[in-house]
Structures are given as structure tokens and as C-alpha cells.
């Protein structure tokens, strides 16, 4: 009977390479997540963008793994070169895409998928090369388990850190460059580990220094890169910008005053936001007559709350906003609190930072008026807030005499989308009263009042309004022929037809 073979003791070089696998996996996934996030910001429909980016990346990894068979000699040298290429391309990916979107938007998609494919191919080459280098001193079963363990741990670490720590505190550009530096550090480590095996060591050292230096310089100037791209994209001067786990928030200042953008989409312009928010709030609030308990879903900028507080009957306003960065910004920044009249500091206002869908599901309080001020349904995450399931929950939280009002995109540009929302509201048994108003920054814009009883025309509005008046209010409910009702399908969680319809209609305008 032969004695079992003793497992070889791991060498320091093997431990270092396994640690490199952890970093490689973390960096590779980071570049993939950054590309998906940027594609969602720019192109919308996060499900589609992340699906196509992940699919392209995984396919490219397969191509890289297949190509690794042609690397037979000087494996450490090949590993070092590939690591430097990943560092350079992956690390610069967010910065390049940001700049491309601002200066050559037509090239964004080509660059996006080209860079994702290049990074995926290089990462697909890395892991097989590491395994073949490690194979010198490990049994195959131990080798595979060790490499895959460190690979999966690296992926887990960055998947948690990306939304919770990296993007909120560093932003996409700085995060990409930081992980590029980490990739370059692995290359420098490999340069030291294999110093006795590498030919032309000096050339490799210079390459490492050049790549690391370029990435560190980019990291130091990351804020300038972001501003360089965004100043061109937004035209007006950027006065503040931040990235939260949910969105990129940018406020600009120009001839039209301040403008708020979320993920590049305009939310309001100071010069005419009063038209939008008066139209959103007052037809429902004035018709209710004496609303005491009011809820606002979305609307973290506090503009809708400002209009609601013009009614002396209001005793409490619950603002449900997913992103705490929004409510903090519009509660604390002196310029922005001036725009919303310090509404979020009013003692009657209670801010809840949570998902509106879950908030409706978990609560039981009813409200006299609910103002629904979400962004347009550009992706499925927002699209769920326009489904019959959402409106059924909304119905449960309305008092018997209550009204809900929903901002509902443009009935002129996105006619089918607008009437899809109306049809969906009616499908849960609510009465819908659609109307529209002209907001110069947006064009013709639509709203829908939903209630259990028919909406009634109010006889009076609060004093001091700049846009609405009691005599002209009925005009908002008159639809000309080019905005008149068309047949529409109910949007459900299972189909989210509104997201597809919206993308098609607005896509005809923007392309």
C-alpha cells in the first residue's frame, strides 16, 4: 500500500498570484458594472443595457479563453502585458464614454460595446494564463478550486462595494481609474515576482511606469474630466453634481436659471417650473376642498410640496423619495432651498426615503390627496410605478373623497404612452380625468387625476399663483385632435408595455 502523496506547500509566488486573481476578478466586474451604469444613464432602459453589456462581456471572455491556447511561451510576460492593457482600457472606460457622450454622441454605442468586448477578451485571457502559471506547483483539482474561489470572492466584493461605496463617494470616472491603478499594481507585482524569468525586463518596467503614471494622472484630474464632459453636455455652467446609488444628480445655472438633471434628463428649469408644479398640484388639491393629509411620491426637489403648503387646511405632508441624496440636497443647499421655499424644512413635512411601491404595500394610512411625481418610464425600475399593480395600491391609500394626480409625459410627443397611463388607471376601477399644460422647457405636458368619484372643477385657487386661474382651468382638460384619446393597452408588471411604447415614441424625436 503506497502512502498518499503529500500536497505541495503553496509557495509565496502562488499566494501572490491567487491574490492577483481576486483583484483581477474585482476589476473586471467593476468595468462591466460601470459600462452598464453608464449605458443606463445615457441610453435608458437599464434592464436592456445591463443585459447587453453583460452578454457582450461574457461572450468576449469566452473569446479570450479560446485565444489563450495560442500563448505557449513566456507566460509571465504575456500575463503582464495583458494586465497593463486591462488597466489602461478598463480604467479609462468611464472617462472615455463620458467624454464621447458629450462631444461625439453618435459614437457612444460603438465605443461602449467595443471597449466592453476588448476588456472582456483580455480578462478571458488572464485567468487561463494564471492557471497555467500556477500549474507548475499544484494539482489540477486544487488549482481550479483555488482560482475559482478567489475569482468569485473578488466578484462578490466589488458587486457590493460598487453601489454602496464606490459610486456614491467616488463617482464613475474616479472609480474606473482607481481600479485601473489596481490592475496596474498587479502588473507591477508580476514584474517583481517574475523578474528572473522576464526578458527585456527594463522595457516591461517602463511600460508599467507609463500605464500607472497615466492612470494616476487621470485619477488626480478625475473631477476635471467629469466637468469637461458635463459642461459640454449640459451647455450651462454646472454648479453642483453628485452620484448616488440610484442616479447622477446635476444642477446647472444659465440664462434660464437653475436646471435639475437626473441621469442627463431634465427635471425642471427654474424659469418655468412654476407652470409644471402648479398644474401638477392645484387641480387636485383645490378640488378636494380641505385636504388635511397629503402624500407626495417622488418629487424630492420639494417643488410640489411648496405648492401643497399653500393650503391652510394641510396638517401633514409625507414625502416619499427613494434617493436620500435628493432630499438632502434640496433640504440643505441654500440656493435650492430658496427655489422650493424651504418647503422641506416645514414641520408639517415628513420625509421617507424608501421605494414608493414598497411604501404603498407596507402602510395602511389613507390620504386626501396623493401627488405622484416620478420621472418618465425610461426603464423597468421606474416603469413598475406606472402599472395597474401600482395604481391598485394607490387606490387603497386614498380616502373616500381623495384624489391622486400623476404626471404622465407628453400627450403630443408620446400620445400612445399618455393614454396607456389613462387606460391603466381606469383598469383598476378609478375614474381618470386627463389634462395637459404647456411648459416651455418640456413642451405640451400631461397629467391625470385619479379618484373614486368624478373630478369636479374647483371654484377657487390659492392666491399668488403665476400660471393657473379659476377661469382658465377648464381649458387644461380640453384635448385637441392631435392629442385626443387613442386605444391603448393596460401596462402590467408582467409586460410593462409602457416602457417599450415610451422608448419608441420619444426615440422618434431624439434620433
PDB file of N, CA and C in Angstrom, residues 233-234 236 248-252 259-268:
ATOM      1  N   UNK A 233     -21.960  68.717 -22.294  1.00  0.00           N
ATOM      2  CA  UNK A 233     -23.237  68.027 -22.433  1.00  0.00           C
ATOM      3  C   UNK A 233     -24.397  68.905 -21.979  1.00  0.00           C
ATOM      4  N   UNK A 234     -24.227  69.584 -20.841  1.00  0.00           N
ATOM      5  CA  UNK A 234     -25.331  70.356 -20.284  1.00  0.00           C
ATOM      6  C   UNK A 234     -25.367  71.804 -20.773  1.00  0.00           C
ATOM      7  N   UNK A 236     -24.998  74.716 -19.976  1.00  0.00           N
ATOM      8  CA  UNK A 236     -24.892  75.704 -18.904  1.00  0.00           C
ATOM      9  C   UNK A 236     -23.816  75.296 -17.893  1.00  0.00           C
ATOM     10  N   UNK A 248     -27.335  59.948 -11.182  1.00  0.00           N
ATOM     11  CA  UNK A 248     -26.406  61.079 -11.163  1.00  0.00           C
ATOM     12  C   UNK A 248     -27.230  62.348 -11.144  1.00  0.00           C
ATOM     13  N   UNK A 249     -26.956  63.206 -10.173  1.00  0.00           N
ATOM     14  CA  UNK A 249     -27.708  64.436  -9.965  1.00  0.00           C
ATOM     15  C   UNK A 249     -26.827  65.608 -10.387  1.00  0.00           C
ATOM     16  N   UNK A 250     -27.326  66.425 -11.301  1.00  0.00           N
ATOM     17  CA  UNK A 250     -26.574  67.582 -11.781  1.00  0.00           C
ATOM     18  C   UNK A 250     -27.493  68.798 -11.749  1.00  0.00           C
ATOM     19  N   UNK A 251     -26.992  69.903 -11.195  1.00  0.00           N
ATOM     20  CA  UNK A 251     -27.709  71.182 -11.203  1.00  0.00           C
ATOM     21  C   UNK A 251     -26.857  72.181 -11.972  1.00  0.00           C
ATOM     22  N   UNK A 252     -27.458  72.832 -12.956  1.00  0.00           N
ATOM     23  CA  UNK A 252     -26.740  73.821 -13.761  1.00  0.00           C
ATOM     24  C   UNK A 252     -27.355  75.207 -13.553  1.00  0.00           C
ATOM     25  N   UNK A 259     -31.263  74.542 -13.477  1.00  0.00           N
ATOM     26  CA  UNK A 259     -31.917  73.364 -14.056  1.00  0.00           C
ATOM     27  C   UNK A 259     -31.455  72.135 -13.298  1.00  0.00           C
ATOM     28  N   UNK A 260     -32.365  71.196 -13.098  1.00  0.00           N
ATOM     29  CA  UNK A 260     -32.041  69.925 -12.448  1.00  0.00           C
ATOM     30  C   UNK A 260     -32.085  68.806 -13.475  1.00  0.00           C
ATOM     31  N   UNK A 261     -31.018  68.003 -13.507  1.00  0.00           N
ATOM     32  CA  UNK A 261     -30.957  66.838 -14.389  1.00  0.00           C
ATOM     33  C   UNK A 261     -30.727  65.584 -13.550  1.00  0.00           C
ATOM     34  N   UNK A 262     -31.460  64.538 -13.851  1.00  0.00           N
ATOM     35  CA  UNK A 262     -31.229  63.228 -13.261  1.00  0.00           C
ATOM     36  C   UNK A 262     -30.846  62.273 -14.378  1.00  0.00           C
ATOM     37  N   UNK A 263     -29.641  61.712 -14.277  1.00  0.00           N
ATOM     38  CA  UNK A 263     -29.127  60.825 -15.333  1.00  0.00           C
ATOM     39  C   UNK A 263     -29.212  61.474 -16.708  1.00  0.00           C
ATOM     40  N   UNK A 264     -28.952  62.786 -16.753  1.00  0.00           N
ATOM     41  CA  UNK A 264     -28.931  63.501 -18.017  1.00  0.00           C
ATOM     42  C   UNK A 264     -30.285  63.957 -18.506  1.00  0.00           C
ATOM     43  N   UNK A 265     -31.363  63.631 -17.796  1.00  0.00           N
ATOM     44  CA  UNK A 265     -32.713  64.005 -18.208  1.00  0.00           C
ATOM     45  C   UNK A 265     -33.187  65.218 -17.403  1.00  0.00           C
ATOM     46  N   UNK A 266     -33.664  66.245 -18.102  1.00  0.00           N
ATOM     47  CA  UNK A 266     -34.120  67.463 -17.447  1.00  0.00           C
ATOM     48  C   UNK A 266     -35.351  67.180 -16.588  1.00  0.00           C
ATOM     49  N   UNK A 267     -35.306  67.663 -15.328  1.00  0.00           N
ATOM     50  CA  UNK A 267     -36.431  67.500 -14.405  1.00  0.00           C
ATOM     51  C   UNK A 267     -37.185  68.804 -14.195  1.00  0.00           C
ATOM     52  N   UNK A 268     -36.472  69.901 -14.138  1.00  0.00           N
ATOM     53  CA  UNK A 268     -37.139  71.200 -14.102  1.00  0.00           C
ATOM     54  C   UNK A 268     -36.158  72.292 -14.498  1.00  0.00           C
TER      55      UNK A 268
END
